Short mmCIF file of C-alpha atoms (C1' of nucleotides) in Angstrom, two decimals:
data_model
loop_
_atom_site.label_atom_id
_atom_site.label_comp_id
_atom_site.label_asym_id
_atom_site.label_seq_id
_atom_site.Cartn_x
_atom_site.Cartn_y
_atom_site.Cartn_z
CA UNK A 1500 0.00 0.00 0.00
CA UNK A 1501 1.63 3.29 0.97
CA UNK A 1502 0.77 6.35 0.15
CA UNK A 1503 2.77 8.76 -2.49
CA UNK A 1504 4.92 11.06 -1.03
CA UNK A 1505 3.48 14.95 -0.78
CA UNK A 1506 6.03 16.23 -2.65
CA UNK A 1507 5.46 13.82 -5.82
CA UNK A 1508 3.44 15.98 -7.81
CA UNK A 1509 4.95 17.62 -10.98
CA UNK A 1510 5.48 21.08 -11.18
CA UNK A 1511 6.71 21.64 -7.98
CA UNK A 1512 9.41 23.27 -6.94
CA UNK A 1513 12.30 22.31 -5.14
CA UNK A 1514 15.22 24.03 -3.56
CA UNK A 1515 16.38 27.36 -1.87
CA UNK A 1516 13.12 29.54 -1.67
CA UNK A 1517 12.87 33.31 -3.34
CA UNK A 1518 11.60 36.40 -1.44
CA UNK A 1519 8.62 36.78 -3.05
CA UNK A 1520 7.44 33.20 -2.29
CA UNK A 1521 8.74 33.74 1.68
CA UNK A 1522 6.35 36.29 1.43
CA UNK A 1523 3.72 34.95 -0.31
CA UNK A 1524 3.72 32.45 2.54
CA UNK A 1525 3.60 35.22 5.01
CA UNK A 1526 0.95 37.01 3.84
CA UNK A 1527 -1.15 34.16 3.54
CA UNK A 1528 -0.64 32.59 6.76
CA UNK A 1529 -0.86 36.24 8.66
CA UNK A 1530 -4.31 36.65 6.81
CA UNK A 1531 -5.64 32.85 7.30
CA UNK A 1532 -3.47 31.63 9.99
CA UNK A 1533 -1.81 28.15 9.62
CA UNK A 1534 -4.50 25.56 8.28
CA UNK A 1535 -4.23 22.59 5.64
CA UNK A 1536 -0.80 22.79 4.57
CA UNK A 1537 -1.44 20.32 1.59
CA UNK A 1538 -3.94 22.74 0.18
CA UNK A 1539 -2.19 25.88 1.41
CA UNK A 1540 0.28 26.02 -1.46
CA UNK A 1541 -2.73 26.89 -3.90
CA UNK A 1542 -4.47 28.89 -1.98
CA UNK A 1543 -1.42 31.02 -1.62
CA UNK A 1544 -0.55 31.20 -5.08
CA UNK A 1545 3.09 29.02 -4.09
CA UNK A 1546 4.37 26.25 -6.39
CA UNK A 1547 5.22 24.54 -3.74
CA UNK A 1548 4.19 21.13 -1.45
CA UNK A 1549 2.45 21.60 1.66
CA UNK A 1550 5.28 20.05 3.22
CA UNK A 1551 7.77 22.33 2.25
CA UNK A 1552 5.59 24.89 3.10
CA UNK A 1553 5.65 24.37 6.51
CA UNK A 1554 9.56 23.80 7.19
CA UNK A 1555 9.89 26.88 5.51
CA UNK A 1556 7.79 28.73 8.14
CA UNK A 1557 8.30 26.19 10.79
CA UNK A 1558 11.99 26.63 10.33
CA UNK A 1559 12.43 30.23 8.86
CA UNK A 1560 9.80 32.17 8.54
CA UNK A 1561 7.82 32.47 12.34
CA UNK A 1562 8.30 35.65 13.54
CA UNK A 1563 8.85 34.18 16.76
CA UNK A 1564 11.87 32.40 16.20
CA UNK A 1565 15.36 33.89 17.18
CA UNK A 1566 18.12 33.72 14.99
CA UNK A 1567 21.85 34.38 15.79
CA UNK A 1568 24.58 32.69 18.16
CA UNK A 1569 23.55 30.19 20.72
CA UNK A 1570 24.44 31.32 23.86
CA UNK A 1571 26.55 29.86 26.40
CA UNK A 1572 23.46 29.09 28.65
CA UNK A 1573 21.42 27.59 25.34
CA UNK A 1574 24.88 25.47 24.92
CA UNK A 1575 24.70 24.16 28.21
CA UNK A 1576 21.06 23.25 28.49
CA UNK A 1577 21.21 21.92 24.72
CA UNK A 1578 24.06 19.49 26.31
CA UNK A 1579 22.45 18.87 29.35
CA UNK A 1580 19.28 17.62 27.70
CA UNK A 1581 20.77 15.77 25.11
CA UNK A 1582 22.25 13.98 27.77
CA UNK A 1583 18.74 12.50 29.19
CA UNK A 1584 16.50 12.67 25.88
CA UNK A 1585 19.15 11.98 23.18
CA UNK A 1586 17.90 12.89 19.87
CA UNK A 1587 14.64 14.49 20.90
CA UNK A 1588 15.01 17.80 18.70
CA UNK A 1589 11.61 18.47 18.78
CA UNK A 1590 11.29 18.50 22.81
CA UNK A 1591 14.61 19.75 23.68
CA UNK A 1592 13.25 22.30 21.15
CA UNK A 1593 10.71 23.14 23.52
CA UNK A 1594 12.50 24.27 26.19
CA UNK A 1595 14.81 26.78 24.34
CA UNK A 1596 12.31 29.47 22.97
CA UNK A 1597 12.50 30.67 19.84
CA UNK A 1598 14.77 27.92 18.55
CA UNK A 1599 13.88 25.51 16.28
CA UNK A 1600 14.22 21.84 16.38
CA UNK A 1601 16.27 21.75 13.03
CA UNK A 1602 18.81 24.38 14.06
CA UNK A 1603 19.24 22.93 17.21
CA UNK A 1604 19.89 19.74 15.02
CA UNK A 1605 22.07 21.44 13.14
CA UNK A 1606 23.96 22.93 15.93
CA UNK A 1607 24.11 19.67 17.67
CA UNK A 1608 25.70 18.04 14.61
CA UNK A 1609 28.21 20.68 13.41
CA UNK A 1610 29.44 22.64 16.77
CA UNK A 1611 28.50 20.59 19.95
CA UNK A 1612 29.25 17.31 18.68
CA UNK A 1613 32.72 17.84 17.94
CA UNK A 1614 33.04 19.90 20.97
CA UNK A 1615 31.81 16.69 23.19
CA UNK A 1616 34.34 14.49 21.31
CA UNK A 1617 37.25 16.80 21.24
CA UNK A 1618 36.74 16.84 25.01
CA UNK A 1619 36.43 12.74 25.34
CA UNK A 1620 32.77 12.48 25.69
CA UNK A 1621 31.13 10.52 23.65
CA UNK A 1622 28.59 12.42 22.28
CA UNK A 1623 25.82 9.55 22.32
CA UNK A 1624 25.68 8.33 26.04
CA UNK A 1625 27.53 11.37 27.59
CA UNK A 1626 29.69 9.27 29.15
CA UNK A 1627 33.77 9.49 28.53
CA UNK A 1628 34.98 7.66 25.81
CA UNK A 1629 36.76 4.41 26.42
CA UNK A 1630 38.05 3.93 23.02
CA UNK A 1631 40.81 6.65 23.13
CA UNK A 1632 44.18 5.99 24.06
CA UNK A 1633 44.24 10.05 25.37
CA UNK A 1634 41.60 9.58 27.30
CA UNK A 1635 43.68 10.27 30.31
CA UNK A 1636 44.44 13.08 29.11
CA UNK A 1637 41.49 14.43 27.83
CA UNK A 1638 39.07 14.00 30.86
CA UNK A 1639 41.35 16.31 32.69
CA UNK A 1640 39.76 18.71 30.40
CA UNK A 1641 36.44 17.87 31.27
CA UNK A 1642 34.63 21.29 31.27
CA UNK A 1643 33.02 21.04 34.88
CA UNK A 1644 29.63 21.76 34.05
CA UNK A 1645 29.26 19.09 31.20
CA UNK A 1646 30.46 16.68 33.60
CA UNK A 1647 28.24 18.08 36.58
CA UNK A 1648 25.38 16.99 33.89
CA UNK A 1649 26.61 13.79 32.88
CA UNK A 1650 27.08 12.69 36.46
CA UNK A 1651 23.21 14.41 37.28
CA UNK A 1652 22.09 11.78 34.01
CA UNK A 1653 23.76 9.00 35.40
CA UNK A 1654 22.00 9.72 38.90
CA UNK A 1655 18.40 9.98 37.38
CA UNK A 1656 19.48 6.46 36.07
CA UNK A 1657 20.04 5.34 39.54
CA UNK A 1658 16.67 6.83 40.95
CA UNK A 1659 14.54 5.43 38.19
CA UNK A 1660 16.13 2.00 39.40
CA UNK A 1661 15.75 1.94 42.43
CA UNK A 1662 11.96 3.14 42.05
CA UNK A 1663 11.62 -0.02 39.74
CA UNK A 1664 13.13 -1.83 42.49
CA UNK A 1665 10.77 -0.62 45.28
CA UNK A 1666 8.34 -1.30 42.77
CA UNK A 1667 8.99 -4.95 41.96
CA UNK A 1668 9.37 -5.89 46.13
CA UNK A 1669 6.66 -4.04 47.55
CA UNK A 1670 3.64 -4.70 44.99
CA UNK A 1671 1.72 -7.44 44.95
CA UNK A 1672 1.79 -9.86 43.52
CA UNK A 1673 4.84 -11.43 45.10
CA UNK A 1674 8.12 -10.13 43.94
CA UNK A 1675 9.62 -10.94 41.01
CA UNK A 1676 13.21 -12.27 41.72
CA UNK A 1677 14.55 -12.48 38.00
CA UNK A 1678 13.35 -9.01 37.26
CA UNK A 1679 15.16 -7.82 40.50
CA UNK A 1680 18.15 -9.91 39.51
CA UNK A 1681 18.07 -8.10 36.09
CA UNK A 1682 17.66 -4.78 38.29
CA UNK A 1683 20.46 -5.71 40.19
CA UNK A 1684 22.90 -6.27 37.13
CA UNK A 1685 21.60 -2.42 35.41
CA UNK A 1686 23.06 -0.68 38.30
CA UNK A 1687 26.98 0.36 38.32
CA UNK A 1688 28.86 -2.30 38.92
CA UNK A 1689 31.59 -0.94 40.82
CA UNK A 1690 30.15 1.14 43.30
CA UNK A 1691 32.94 3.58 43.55
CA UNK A 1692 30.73 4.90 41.07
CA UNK A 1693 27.87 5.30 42.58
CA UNK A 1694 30.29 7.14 45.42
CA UNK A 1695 31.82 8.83 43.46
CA UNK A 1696 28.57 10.25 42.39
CA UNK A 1697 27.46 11.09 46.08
CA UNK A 1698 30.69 12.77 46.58
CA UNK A 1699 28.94 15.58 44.03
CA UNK A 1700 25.98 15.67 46.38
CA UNK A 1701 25.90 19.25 47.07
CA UNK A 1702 26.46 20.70 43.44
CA UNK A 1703 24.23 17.78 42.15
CA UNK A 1704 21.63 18.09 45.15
CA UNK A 1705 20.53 21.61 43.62
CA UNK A 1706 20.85 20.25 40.01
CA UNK A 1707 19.13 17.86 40.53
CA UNK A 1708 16.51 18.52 44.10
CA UNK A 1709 16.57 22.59 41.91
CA UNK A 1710 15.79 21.72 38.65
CA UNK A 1711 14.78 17.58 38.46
CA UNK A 1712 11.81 17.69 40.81
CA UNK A 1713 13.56 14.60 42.47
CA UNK A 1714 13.61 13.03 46.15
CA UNK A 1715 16.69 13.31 48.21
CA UNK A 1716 19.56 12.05 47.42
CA UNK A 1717 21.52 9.78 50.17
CA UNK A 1718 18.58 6.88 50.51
CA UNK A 1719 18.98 6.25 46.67
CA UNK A 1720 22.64 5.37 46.87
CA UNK A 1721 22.24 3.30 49.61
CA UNK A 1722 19.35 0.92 48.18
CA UNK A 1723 21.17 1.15 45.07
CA UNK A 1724 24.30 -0.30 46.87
CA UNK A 1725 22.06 -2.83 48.75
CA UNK A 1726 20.18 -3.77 45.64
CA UNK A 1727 24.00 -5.51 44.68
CA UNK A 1728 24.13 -6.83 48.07
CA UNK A 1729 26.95 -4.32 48.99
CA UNK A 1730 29.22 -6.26 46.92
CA UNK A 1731 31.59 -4.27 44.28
CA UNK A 1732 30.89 -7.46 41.82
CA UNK A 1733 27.25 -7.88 39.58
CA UNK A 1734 24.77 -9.79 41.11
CA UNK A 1735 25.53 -13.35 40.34
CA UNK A 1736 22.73 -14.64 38.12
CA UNK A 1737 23.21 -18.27 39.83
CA UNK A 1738 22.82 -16.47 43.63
CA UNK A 1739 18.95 -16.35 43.90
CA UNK A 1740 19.78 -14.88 47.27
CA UNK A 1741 21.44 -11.89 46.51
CA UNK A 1742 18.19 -10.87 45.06
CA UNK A 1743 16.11 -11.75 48.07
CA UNK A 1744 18.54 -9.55 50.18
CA UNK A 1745 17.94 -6.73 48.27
CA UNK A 1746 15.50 -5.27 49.70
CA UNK A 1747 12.82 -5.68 52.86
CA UNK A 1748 8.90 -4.95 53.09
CA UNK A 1749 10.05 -2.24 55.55
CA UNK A 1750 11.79 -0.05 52.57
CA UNK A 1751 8.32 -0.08 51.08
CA UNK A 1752 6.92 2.57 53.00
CA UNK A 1753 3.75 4.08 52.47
CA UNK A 1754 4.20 3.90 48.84
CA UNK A 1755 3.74 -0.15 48.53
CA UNK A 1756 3.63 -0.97 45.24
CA UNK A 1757 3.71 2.37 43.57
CA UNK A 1758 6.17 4.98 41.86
CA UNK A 1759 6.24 8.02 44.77
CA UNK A 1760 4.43 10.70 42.99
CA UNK A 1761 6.99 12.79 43.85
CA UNK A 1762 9.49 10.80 41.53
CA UNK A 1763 9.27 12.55 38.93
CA UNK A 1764 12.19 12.30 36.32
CA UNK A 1765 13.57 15.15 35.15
CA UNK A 1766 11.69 18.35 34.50
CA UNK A 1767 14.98 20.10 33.78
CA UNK A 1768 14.82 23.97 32.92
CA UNK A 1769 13.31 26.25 34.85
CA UNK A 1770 10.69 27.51 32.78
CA UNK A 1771 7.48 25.04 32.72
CA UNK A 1772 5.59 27.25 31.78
CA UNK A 1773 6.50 27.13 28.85
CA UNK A 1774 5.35 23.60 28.36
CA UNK A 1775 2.06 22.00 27.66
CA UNK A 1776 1.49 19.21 30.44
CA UNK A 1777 2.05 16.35 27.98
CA UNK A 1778 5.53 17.38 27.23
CA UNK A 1779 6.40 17.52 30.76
CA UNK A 1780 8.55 14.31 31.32
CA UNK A 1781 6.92 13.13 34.41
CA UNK A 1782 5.97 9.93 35.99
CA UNK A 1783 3.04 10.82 37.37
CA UNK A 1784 0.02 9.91 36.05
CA UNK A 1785 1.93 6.35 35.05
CA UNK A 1786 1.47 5.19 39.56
CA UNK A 1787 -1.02 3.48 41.23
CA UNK A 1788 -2.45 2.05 38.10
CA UNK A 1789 -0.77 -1.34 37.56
CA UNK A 1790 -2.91 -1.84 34.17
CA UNK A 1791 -1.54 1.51 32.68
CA UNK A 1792 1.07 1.70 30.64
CA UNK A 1793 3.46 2.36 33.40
CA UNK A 1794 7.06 3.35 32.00
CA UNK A 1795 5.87 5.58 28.93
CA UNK A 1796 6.99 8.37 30.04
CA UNK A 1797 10.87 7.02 30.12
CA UNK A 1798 11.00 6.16 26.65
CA UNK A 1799 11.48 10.09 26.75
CA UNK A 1800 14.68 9.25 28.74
CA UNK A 1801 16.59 7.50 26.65
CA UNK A 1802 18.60 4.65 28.85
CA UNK A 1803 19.23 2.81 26.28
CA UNK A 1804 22.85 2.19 27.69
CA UNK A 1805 21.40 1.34 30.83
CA UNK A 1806 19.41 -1.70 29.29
CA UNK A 1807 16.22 -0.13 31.54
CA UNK A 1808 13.82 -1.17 28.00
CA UNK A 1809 14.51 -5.08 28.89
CA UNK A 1810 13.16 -4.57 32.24
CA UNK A 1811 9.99 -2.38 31.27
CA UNK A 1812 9.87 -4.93 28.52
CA UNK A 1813 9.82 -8.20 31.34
CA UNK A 1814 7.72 -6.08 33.34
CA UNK A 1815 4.72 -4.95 31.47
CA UNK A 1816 3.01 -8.42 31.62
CA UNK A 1817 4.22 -8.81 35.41
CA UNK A 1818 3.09 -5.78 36.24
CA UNK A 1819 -0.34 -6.27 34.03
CA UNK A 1820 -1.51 -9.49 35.72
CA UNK A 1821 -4.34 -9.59 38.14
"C1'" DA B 467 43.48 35.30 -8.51
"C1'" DA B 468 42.15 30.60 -8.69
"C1'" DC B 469 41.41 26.43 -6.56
"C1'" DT B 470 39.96 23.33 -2.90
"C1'" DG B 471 38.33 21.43 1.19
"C1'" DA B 472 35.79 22.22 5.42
"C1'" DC B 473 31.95 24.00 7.46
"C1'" DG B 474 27.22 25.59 8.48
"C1'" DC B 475 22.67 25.90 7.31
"C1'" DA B 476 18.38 25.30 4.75
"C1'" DA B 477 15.77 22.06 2.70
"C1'" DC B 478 14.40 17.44 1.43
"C1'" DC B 479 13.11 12.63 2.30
"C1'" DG B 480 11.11 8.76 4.44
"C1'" DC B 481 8.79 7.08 8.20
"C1'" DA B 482 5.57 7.00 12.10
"C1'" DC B 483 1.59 8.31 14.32
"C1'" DA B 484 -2.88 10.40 15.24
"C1'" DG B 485 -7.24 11.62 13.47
"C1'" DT B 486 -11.16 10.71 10.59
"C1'" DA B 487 -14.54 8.90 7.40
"C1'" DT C 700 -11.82 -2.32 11.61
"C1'" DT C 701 -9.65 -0.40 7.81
"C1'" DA C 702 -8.02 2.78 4.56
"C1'" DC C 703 -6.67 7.18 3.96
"C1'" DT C 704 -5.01 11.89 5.12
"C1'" DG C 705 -2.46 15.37 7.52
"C1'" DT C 706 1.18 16.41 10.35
"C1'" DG C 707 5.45 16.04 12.83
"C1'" DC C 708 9.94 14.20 13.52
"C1'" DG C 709 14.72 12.70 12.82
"C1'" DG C 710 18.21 11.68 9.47
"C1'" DT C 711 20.43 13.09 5.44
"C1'" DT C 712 21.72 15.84 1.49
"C1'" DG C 713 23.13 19.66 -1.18
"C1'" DC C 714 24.50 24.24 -1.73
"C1'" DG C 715 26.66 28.61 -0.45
"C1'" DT C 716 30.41 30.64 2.07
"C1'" DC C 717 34.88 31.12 3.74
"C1'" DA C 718 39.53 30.19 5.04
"C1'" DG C 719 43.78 28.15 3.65
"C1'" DT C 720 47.04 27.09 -0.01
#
DNA sequence: AACTGACGCAACCGCACAGTA
DNA sequence: TTACTGTGCGGTTGCGTCAGT
């Protein structure tokens, strides 16, 4: 089946656009506002698809977008949410007005990019690269603030785990030992890490308690370090119980078989106002509710690294049953 | 002055998804 | 339920500009 592509039709053209069709385009969508873009080319007199129609003023066009530099600020935050929702153009896009998800693209790909790598970050997981032999010597370069963010990613990792955690041993039905064995094995595996991590606390306790909406800090790397049984090594997949020692009823709290409320992952500029409520990366609305989709919201997060999608994947039917 | 390669940006393409008849 | 349409998104391409030789 399929369905022709918008731009088939003969006659139209392609390429850089002229003035007088930029503001043909304005004129007609100042007078009529934006509509049917498919039929807006002919109503506007343009020889032009609908779709390119609306990059153009998407992209170029819309008086409210901002054009120049980015800032040092836009830099940072650009970085810092690439860093939790990877190639999301669109909703990092959201929180930096007047930019556009293509030049942010564009940005990404031509300036920050290159600065990430030239630094020894690799600029998919944030993380320093492994596969340099100058690594050494390029972390000491390590611009603080990226790595204040790449640590604050790797600690929303570590909440949203031990939430699944406190999920899978204080719901009922009874716990789910494989899926807190799997748990177990996600989390750092040498737990200097995590310490290293807590060593941060105060510059990461107002990035993160300022800006990521989430619960304090200390109780996470604890059940994180008890979740591997306080031991350095992975959770050995043989050991059934290393998994049963994870965790006790009495770390359930209140909260018995739900995500706190108050978890919510990272909300992380200061300017919500400027979003609608569904682009708010939040976990709420996903608790209490064992037959809702539970976990949408971190597809937003992008933990791929962190192999999170297995577990919401051996989860959803677990999670689903009766 | 001419050439060339790198770079940045605008635009295009294909796909996915939501809405609707 | 299905087919179709409109829209949005992310990846990629191509062109113009500029610095270096």
């Amino acid at each position: 089946m399929g369905r022709p592509p918008c731009c088939d039709e003969h006659g139209v053209k392609k390429g850089s656009w002229m003035p007088d069709e930029d503001k043909k385009l304005t004129d007609y969508i100042q007078k009529h506002g934006q509509g049917n873009w498919r039929r807006l080319p002919k109503l506007a007199g343009l020889d032009r698809c609908g779709k390119s129609c609306r990059l153009r003023w998407t992209n170029y066009l819309r008086p409210d977008i901002r054009r120049g530099k980015f800032t040092d600020e836009e830099e940072k935050l650009i970085i810092q949410l690439h860093s939790v929702l990877g190639n999301k153009w669109s909703t990092i896009a959201t929180r930096l007005p007047g930019r556009t998800d293509n030049e942010i693209k564009n940005f990404w790909n031509t300036t920050l990019r290159k600065k990430l790598l030239q630094m020894g970050i690799d600029p998919v997981t944030h993380q320093p690269r492994t596969d340099l032999s100058l690594l050494s010597s390029s972390t000491s370069r390590l611009d603080s603030s990226l790595q204040l963010q790449v640590d604050a990613a790797r600690l929303i990792e570590l909440h949203l785990v031990q939430n699944l955690v406190r999920l899978l041993t204080c719901s009922s039905p009874a716990p789910n030992l494989d899926l807190i064995r799997l748990l177990g094995s996600a989390v750092p595996k040498n737990h200097h890490q995590v310490n290293d991590l807590f060593a941060l606390t105060p510059q990461l306790s107002s990035l993160v308690n300022g800006s990521l909406g989430l619960p304090s800090l200390a109780p996470v790397g604890q059940q994180i370090l008890s979740v591997n049984g306080g031991q350095t090594a992975a959770p050995s997949s043989a050991d059934d119980s290393s998994s049963e020692s994870m965790m006790t009823s009495k770390d359930c709290g209140t909260n018995s078989g739900t995500i706190p409320a108050s978890v919510t992952a990272p909300s992380l500029v200061s300017s919500p106002e400027n979003m609608s409520k569904n682009e708010t990366i939040s976990l709420e609305g996903s608790t209490n509710t064992p037959t809702s989709p539970p976990f949408e919201a971190w597809d937003a997060l992008n933990l791929d690294d962190f192999g999170w999608k297995e577990i919401i994947d051996q989860m959803s039917p677990w999670l689903n049953a009766p």
